[in-house]
CSV table of C-alpha atoms in Angstrom, one decimal:
chain,number,residue,atom,x,y,z
A,1,MET,CA,0.0,0.0,0.0
A,2,ILE,CA,1.1,3.6,-0.6
A,3,HIS,CA,1.3,5.7,2.6
A,4,PRO,CA,-0.3,9.2,2.3
A,5,ARG,CA,2.9,10.9,3.4
A,6,PHE,CA,4.8,9.1,0.6
A,7,LEU,CA,2.2,10.4,-1.9
A,8,LEU,CA,2.6,13.9,-0.7
A,9,ALA,CA,6.4,13.8,-1.0
A,10,ALA,CA,6.0,12.4,-4.5
A,11,MET,CA,3.7,15.2,-5.5
A,12,LEU,CA,6.1,17.8,-4.1
A,13,SER,CA,8.9,16.1,-6.0
A,14,LEU,CA,7.0,16.3,-9.3
A,15,ALA,CA,6.1,20.0,-8.8
A,16,ALA,CA,9.7,20.9,-8.1
A,17,SER,CA,10.9,19.1,-11.3
A,18,LEU,CA,8.7,20.7,-13.8
A,19,GLY,CA,10.4,23.4,-15.8
A,20,HIS,CA,8.9,23.2,-19.3
A,21,ALA,CA,5.6,22.9,-21.1
A,22,ALA,CA,4.8,19.8,-23.2
A,23,GLY,CA,5.1,20.2,-26.9
A,24,LEU,CA,2.9,17.8,-28.9
A,25,LYS,CA,3.0,16.6,-32.4
A,26,PHE,CA,1.4,13.7,-34.3
A,27,VAL,CA,3.3,11.2,-36.5
A,28,HIS,CA,2.4,8.4,-38.8
A,29,ILE,CA,4.5,5.2,-39.0
A,30,ALA,CA,4.0,3.7,-42.5
A,31,ASP,CA,3.1,0.0,-42.9
A,32,ASP,CA,5.8,-2.3,-43.9
A,33,ALA,CA,6.6,-6.0,-44.1
A,34,ASP,CA,6.5,-6.3,-40.3
A,35,GLY,CA,3.1,-4.8,-39.7
A,36,PRO,CA,0.4,-2.2,-40.5
A,37,ALA,CA,0.7,1.5,-40.1
A,38,ILE,CA,0.8,3.0,-36.7
A,39,ASP,CA,-0.5,6.5,-35.6
A,40,ALA,CA,1.3,8.1,-32.6
A,41,ALA,CA,1.4,11.2,-30.5
A,42,VAL,CA,4.8,12.6,-29.5
A,43,TRP,CA,5.4,14.9,-26.4
A,44,SER,CA,8.6,16.8,-25.8
A,45,PRO,CA,9.9,19.7,-23.6
A,46,CYS,CA,8.8,23.1,-24.9
A,47,ALA,CA,9.7,26.6,-23.7
A,48,GLU,CA,6.4,28.1,-24.7
A,49,ALA,CA,3.4,28.3,-22.3
A,50,PRO,CA,0.9,25.4,-22.9
A,51,GLN,CA,-2.6,25.9,-24.2
A,52,LYS,CA,-5.8,23.9,-24.0
A,53,VAL,CA,-5.9,21.9,-27.2
A,54,LYS,CA,-8.8,19.7,-28.3
A,55,VAL,CA,-7.9,16.4,-30.0
A,56,LYS,CA,-10.8,14.3,-31.2
A,57,GLY,CA,-13.0,15.5,-28.3
A,58,THR,CA,-10.2,15.3,-25.6
A,59,THR,CA,-8.7,18.4,-24.1
A,60,VAL,CA,-5.0,18.3,-23.5
A,61,SER,CA,-2.5,20.9,-22.2
A,62,ALA,CA,0.2,21.3,-24.8
A,63,VAL,CA,1.9,23.4,-27.5
A,64,LEU,CA,1.2,21.9,-30.9
A,65,ASP,CA,4.3,21.3,-33.1
A,66,CYS,CA,6.7,23.0,-30.7
A,67,PRO,CA,10.2,22.9,-32.1
A,68,ILE,CA,12.4,20.2,-30.4
A,69,ALA,CA,15.7,21.9,-29.4
A,70,ALA,CA,17.0,19.6,-26.7
A,71,GLU,CA,19.5,16.8,-27.5
A,72,LYS,CA,20.0,13.3,-26.1
A,73,MET,CA,16.6,13.1,-24.3
A,74,PRO,CA,15.5,9.9,-22.8
A,75,LEU,CA,12.6,8.3,-24.7
A,76,ILE,CA,9.5,6.8,-23.1
A,77,VAL,CA,7.1,4.6,-25.2
A,78,ILE,CA,3.4,4.3,-24.0
A,79,SER,CA,1.1,1.4,-24.8
A,80,HIS,CA,-2.6,1.6,-24.1
A,81,GLY,CA,-5.0,-1.1,-22.9
A,82,TYR,CA,-7.9,-2.9,-24.7
A,83,GLY,CA,-9.9,-0.3,-26.7
A,84,GLY,CA,-7.6,2.5,-25.6
A,85,TRP,CA,-5.7,5.1,-27.6
A,86,TYR,CA,-2.6,7.3,-27.6
A,87,LEU,CA,-4.2,10.0,-25.4
A,88,GLY,CA,-5.5,7.7,-22.7
A,89,HIS,CA,-2.5,8.5,-20.5
A,90,HIS,CA,-1.8,12.0,-21.7
A,91,ASP,CA,-1.4,13.5,-18.2
A,92,THR,CA,1.5,11.0,-17.6
A,93,ALA,CA,3.0,11.8,-20.9
A,94,GLU,CA,2.8,15.6,-20.2
A,95,ALA,CA,4.4,15.2,-16.8
A,96,LEU,CA,7.3,13.2,-18.3
A,97,ALA,CA,7.8,15.7,-21.2
A,98,ASP,CA,7.6,18.6,-18.7
A,99,ALA,CA,10.5,17.0,-16.9
A,100,GLY,CA,12.7,16.6,-20.0
A,101,PHE,CA,11.7,13.3,-21.5
A,102,MET,CA,10.5,12.7,-25.1
A,103,VAL,CA,7.4,10.5,-25.0
A,104,VAL,CA,5.7,8.6,-27.8
A,105,ALA,CA,2.2,7.0,-27.3
A,106,ILE,CA,0.8,4.8,-30.1
A,107,ASN,CA,-2.5,3.6,-31.3
A,108,HIS,CA,-2.1,-0.2,-31.7
A,109,PRO,CA,-3.3,-0.7,-35.2
A,110,HIS,CA,-6.8,-2.2,-35.7
A,111,ALA,CA,-7.0,-2.6,-31.9
A,112,ASN,CA,-7.7,0.9,-30.6
A,113,HIS,CA,-10.8,2.9,-29.7
A,114,ALA,CA,-11.4,4.1,-33.3
A,115,ASP,CA,-10.7,0.8,-35.0
A,116,MET,CA,-11.4,-2.5,-33.2
A,117,SER,CA,-11.5,-4.6,-36.3
A,118,GLU,CA,-8.7,-6.9,-35.0
A,119,ALA,CA,-8.9,-6.3,-31.3
A,120,ASN,CA,-10.0,-9.8,-30.2
A,121,GLY,CA,-8.5,-13.2,-30.6
A,122,LEU,CA,-4.8,-13.8,-30.1
A,123,LYS,CA,-3.5,-11.8,-33.1
A,124,PRO,CA,-3.3,-8.4,-31.3
A,125,LEU,CA,-1.5,-9.9,-28.3
A,126,ARG,CA,1.1,-11.4,-30.6
A,127,ARG,CA,1.5,-8.2,-32.6
A,128,ARG,CA,1.6,-5.7,-29.7
A,129,PRO,CA,5.3,-6.1,-28.8
A,130,ALA,CA,6.3,-5.9,-32.4
A,131,ASP,CA,4.3,-2.6,-32.6
A,132,ILE,CA,6.6,-1.2,-29.9
A,133,LYS,CA,9.8,-2.4,-31.6
A,134,ARG,CA,8.7,-0.8,-34.9
A,135,THR,CA,7.9,2.4,-33.0
A,136,ILE,CA,11.3,2.6,-31.5
A,137,ASP,CA,12.9,1.9,-34.8
A,138,PHE,CA,11.0,4.8,-36.3
A,139,MET,CA,11.8,7.2,-33.4
A,140,LEU,CA,15.5,6.4,-33.7
A,141,GLY,CA,15.4,6.5,-37.5
A,142,ALA,CA,12.9,8.2,-39.8
A,143,PHE,CA,11.5,10.5,-37.1
A,144,PRO,CA,12.5,14.1,-38.1
A,145,ASP,CA,13.8,14.8,-34.6
A,146,ALA,CA,15.6,11.5,-34.0
A,147,ALA,CA,18.8,13.4,-33.2
A,148,GLY,CA,17.1,14.6,-30.0
A,149,ILE,CA,16.8,11.1,-28.6
A,150,ASP,CA,19.4,9.2,-26.6
A,151,ALA,CA,19.2,5.6,-27.9
A,152,GLN,CA,20.8,4.3,-24.7
A,153,ARG,CA,18.0,5.7,-22.5
A,154,ILE,CA,14.7,4.2,-23.5
A,155,GLY,CA,11.8,3.3,-21.2
A,156,PHE,CA,8.3,1.9,-21.5
A,157,TYR,CA,5.0,2.5,-19.8
A,158,GLY,CA,1.9,0.3,-20.3
A,159,PHE,CA,-1.5,-0.2,-18.9
A,160,SER,CA,-3.6,-3.4,-18.9
A,161,GLN,CA,-2.9,-5.1,-22.2
A,162,GLY,CA,-0.2,-2.4,-22.6
A,163,GLY,CA,1.3,-3.7,-19.3
A,164,TYR,CA,1.3,-7.2,-20.9
A,165,THR,CA,3.1,-5.7,-23.9
A,166,GLY,CA,5.8,-4.2,-21.6
A,167,LEU,CA,6.4,-7.5,-19.9
A,168,VAL,CA,6.8,-9.3,-23.2
A,169,ILE,CA,9.1,-6.5,-24.5
A,170,GLY,CA,11.1,-6.9,-21.3
A,171,GLY,CA,11.7,-10.7,-21.9
A,172,ALA,CA,8.5,-12.5,-20.7
A,173,ASN,CA,7.0,-15.3,-22.7
A,174,PRO,CA,3.2,-15.6,-22.1
A,175,ASP,CA,1.3,-18.8,-21.7
A,176,PHE,CA,-1.8,-18.2,-23.8
A,177,ASN,CA,-3.4,-21.4,-22.5
A,178,LYS,CA,-4.2,-19.4,-19.3
A,179,LEU,CA,-6.4,-16.9,-21.1
A,180,PRO,CA,-10.2,-17.1,-20.7
A,181,PRO,CA,-12.1,-17.6,-24.0
A,182,ARG,CA,-11.5,-14.9,-26.6
A,183,CYS,CA,-14.1,-14.1,-29.2
A,184,ALA,CA,-13.8,-14.9,-32.9
A,185,ASP,CA,-15.9,-11.7,-33.6
A,186,PRO,CA,-13.2,-9.0,-33.7
A,187,LYS,CA,-15.7,-6.3,-32.8
A,188,ALA,CA,-17.3,-8.0,-29.8
A,189,VAL,CA,-16.5,-6.5,-26.4
A,190,ASN,CA,-17.9,-9.5,-24.4
A,191,CYS,CA,-18.0,-13.1,-25.6
A,192,PRO,CA,-21.3,-14.9,-24.7
A,193,PRO,CA,-21.0,-18.7,-24.4
A,194,SER,CA,-23.1,-19.2,-27.5
A,195,THR,CA,-20.7,-17.3,-29.8
A,196,SER,CA,-17.8,-18.6,-31.7
A,197,GLN,CA,-14.5,-18.6,-29.8
A,198,VAL,CA,-11.0,-18.8,-31.2
A,199,GLN,CA,-9.4,-20.3,-28.1
A,200,THR,CA,-10.7,-21.7,-24.8
A,201,ALA,CA,-8.9,-22.6,-21.6
A,202,GLY,CA,-7.8,-26.2,-21.7
A,203,HIS,CA,-6.9,-26.2,-25.4
A,204,SER,CA,-3.2,-26.6,-25.7
A,205,LEU,CA,-1.4,-23.9,-27.6
A,206,PRO,CA,2.3,-24.1,-28.6
A,207,ALA,CA,4.7,-22.0,-26.5
A,208,GLU,CA,6.0,-19.1,-28.5
A,209,SER,CA,8.6,-16.5,-28.0
A,210,LEU,CA,7.3,-13.0,-29.0
A,211,THR,CA,9.2,-9.8,-29.7
A,212,HIS,CA,11.6,-8.7,-27.0
A,213,ASP,CA,13.7,-5.5,-27.2
A,214,ALA,CA,16.8,-5.1,-25.1
A,215,ARG,CA,17.0,-1.3,-26.0
A,216,ILE,CA,14.4,-0.7,-23.3
A,217,LYS,CA,16.2,-0.1,-20.0
A,218,ALA,CA,13.3,0.6,-17.6
A,219,ILE,CA,9.6,-0.5,-17.5
A,220,VAL,CA,6.5,0.7,-15.7
A,221,VAL,CA,3.3,-1.4,-15.9
A,222,ALA,CA,-0.1,-0.7,-14.3
A,223,ASP,CA,-2.7,-3.5,-13.8
A,224,PRO,CA,-1.1,-5.6,-16.6
A,225,LEU,CA,-2.9,-8.5,-18.2
A,226,SER,CA,-1.1,-11.0,-16.0
A,227,VAL,CA,-3.0,-14.2,-16.1
A,228,VAL,CA,-0.6,-15.4,-18.8
A,229,PHE,CA,2.4,-14.9,-16.6
A,230,GLN,CA,1.7,-17.2,-13.7
A,231,THR,CA,4.8,-19.4,-13.8
A,232,ALA,CA,8.4,-18.7,-13.0
A,233,ASP,CA,9.3,-19.9,-16.5
A,234,SER,CA,7.2,-17.3,-18.2
A,235,VAL,CA,9.1,-14.4,-16.6
A,236,LYS,CA,12.5,-15.9,-16.0
A,237,ASP,CA,14.1,-13.7,-18.6
A,238,VAL,CA,12.7,-10.4,-17.3
A,239,GLN,CA,15.8,-8.6,-15.8
A,240,VAL,CA,15.1,-5.0,-16.7
A,241,PRO,CA,14.2,-2.7,-13.8
A,242,LEU,CA,10.4,-2.8,-13.4
A,243,GLN,CA,7.9,-0.8,-11.5
A,244,LEU,CA,4.6,-2.7,-11.1
A,245,TRP,CA,1.3,-1.1,-10.1
A,246,ALA,CA,-1.9,-2.8,-9.1
A,247,SER,CA,-5.3,-1.5,-8.3
A,248,GLN,CA,-6.7,-2.9,-5.0
A,249,LEU,CA,-10.2,-3.5,-6.3
A,250,GLY,CA,-9.3,-4.6,-9.8
A,251,GLY,CA,-11.9,-5.0,-12.6
A,252,GLY,CA,-9.6,-5.6,-15.6
A,253,ALA,CA,-10.0,-8.9,-17.6
A,254,GLY,CA,-7.0,-11.1,-16.9
A,255,ALA,CA,-5.6,-8.5,-14.5
A,256,SER,CA,-6.9,-9.5,-11.1
A,257,PRO,CA,-5.1,-8.2,-8.0
A,258,LYS,CA,-4.3,-11.8,-7.1
A,259,ASP,CA,-2.7,-12.6,-10.5
A,260,ILE,CA,-0.7,-9.4,-10.3
A,261,ALA,CA,0.6,-10.2,-6.8
A,262,THR,CA,1.5,-13.7,-8.0
A,263,LEU,CA,3.4,-12.1,-10.9
A,264,ALA,CA,5.3,-9.8,-8.6
A,265,GLY,CA,6.5,-12.8,-6.6
A,266,LEU,CA,7.6,-14.7,-9.7
A,267,LEU,CA,9.7,-12.0,-11.3
A,268,PRO,CA,13.4,-12.9,-10.9
A,269,ALA,CA,14.5,-9.3,-10.2
A,270,ARG,CA,12.4,-7.9,-7.4
A,271,PRO,CA,10.0,-5.2,-8.8
A,272,ASP,CA,9.1,-1.9,-7.3
A,273,PHE,CA,5.6,-3.2,-6.5
A,274,ARG,CA,2.8,-0.8,-5.5
A,275,THR,CA,-0.9,-1.5,-4.7
A,276,VAL,CA,-3.2,1.5,-4.9
A,277,PRO,CA,-5.8,1.5,-2.1
A,278,ASN,CA,-9.4,1.8,-3.2
A,279,ALA,CA,-8.4,2.0,-6.9
A,280,VAL,CA,-10.2,0.2,-9.7
A,281,HIS,CA,-8.7,-1.0,-13.0
A,282,PHE,CA,-9.6,2.2,-14.9
A,283,SER,CA,-8.3,4.5,-12.2
A,284,PHE,CA,-5.0,4.4,-14.1
A,285,LEU,CA,-6.5,6.2,-17.0
A,286,THR,CA,-6.1,9.9,-17.2
A,287,PRO,CA,-8.6,11.9,-15.0
A,288,CYS,CA,-11.9,12.5,-16.8
A,289,PRO,CA,-13.8,15.8,-17.3
A,290,PRO,CA,-16.5,16.6,-14.7
A,291,GLN,CA,-19.9,14.9,-15.3
A,292,SER,CA,-18.4,12.4,-17.7
A,293,ARG,CA,-20.7,9.3,-18.2
A,294,ASN,CA,-18.0,7.0,-19.6
A,295,ASP,CA,-17.8,3.8,-17.7
A,296,ALA,CA,-14.0,4.1,-17.7
A,297,CYS,CA,-14.4,7.3,-15.6
A,298,VAL,CA,-16.1,5.6,-12.7
A,299,ASP,CA,-14.0,5.2,-9.6
A,300,ALA,CA,-14.8,3.6,-6.2
A,301,PRO,CA,-16.6,5.9,-3.7
A,302,GLY,CA,-14.1,8.3,-2.1
A,303,PHE,CA,-11.3,7.7,-4.6
A,304,ASP,CA,-9.8,11.0,-6.0
A,305,ARG,CA,-8.4,10.1,-9.4
A,306,ALA,CA,-6.9,13.6,-10.0
A,307,ALA,CA,-5.0,13.6,-6.7
A,308,PHE,CA,-3.8,10.0,-7.3
A,309,HIS,CA,-2.5,10.8,-10.7
A,310,LYS,CA,-0.4,13.7,-9.4
A,311,ALA,CA,1.3,11.3,-7.0
A,312,PHE,CA,1.4,8.4,-9.6
A,313,ASN,CA,3.0,10.6,-12.2
A,314,ALA,CA,5.6,11.8,-9.7
A,315,GLU,CA,6.5,8.2,-8.8
A,316,VAL,CA,6.7,7.1,-12.5
A,317,LEU,CA,8.9,10.1,-13.2
A,318,ALA,CA,11.2,9.3,-10.3
A,319,PHE,CA,11.5,5.7,-11.4
A,320,PHE,CA,12.5,6.6,-14.9
A,321,ARG,CA,14.8,9.3,-13.7
A,322,LYS,CA,16.6,6.9,-11.4
A,323,HIS,CA,17.1,4.2,-14.1
A,324,LEU,CA,17.5,6.3,-17.3
A,325,ILE,CA,19.3,9.4,-16.0
A,326,ASP,CA,20.8,9.1,-12.5
A,327,ARG,CA,22.1,5.5,-12.9
A,328,GLN,CA,23.7,6.2,-16.3
A,329,GLN,CA,25.3,9.4,-15.2
A,330,SER,CA,26.9,7.6,-12.3
A,331,GLN,CA,28.4,4.9,-14.6
């Protein structure tokens, strides 16, 4: 559990670290032999005062297309959960950019809020880690401001299925036999027993090694899809520094508090493990506007998502700063 005094100290630490506004631009990663096109949002430090900018109905605090002047910035890649998108964690991205990081958040192709055509089945879980590798390749190569990135200081943040993605990128090999039934209908949100299913528990699937990427030096995951990582063998190769967050009340498919706690105990390198009191699964999504009726905006009674995110962002920033800046400077 997180002690209130610890949260206050983290909030003060974040406030003291912010010296810039977050520049924001949008990029398109073209399709290639390794996968379909990826749309992404990129945040970076900016000397100009931020403005309220509306992007597809969501208001963010940013400076559009602010010139990138800094060099050798650490890069953080953000991966959303099921049905999410690249602005689903924009407050965390803004906090990191304000503190001197470059941040890229992607829409996983055909598995995001605007296009769920391939969101179900096993295909998106197999493809997600490859999406991250292709994004890093782009940011270090074709991205116009690639010179501003330090290729030796790359981190990752993921939520829910995005958390699963980070674990795989960090070396984990999931056991898909542990998954509950997944719908054959790519647009279905729930899978009633009467519908066609592409895989059910008890059907043996071959073990497979998915995309890993040793360029990522620090990982933060929140309420990850963890039912597929319930054996020591599945996570034995995860050695990268890892901060693992869990909601006390849960609510995410395949991301129960019990499974996440089991995962924490199986990881060979002890993670920085935090459980957030009274939080539900969606509490890790960016705070919602007042009077929002979206189910993803509903927290448990008495939970203050905005206050939690100030502390959460500060702790995520401190973790990345420790492993991507302080540790490398001391070497």
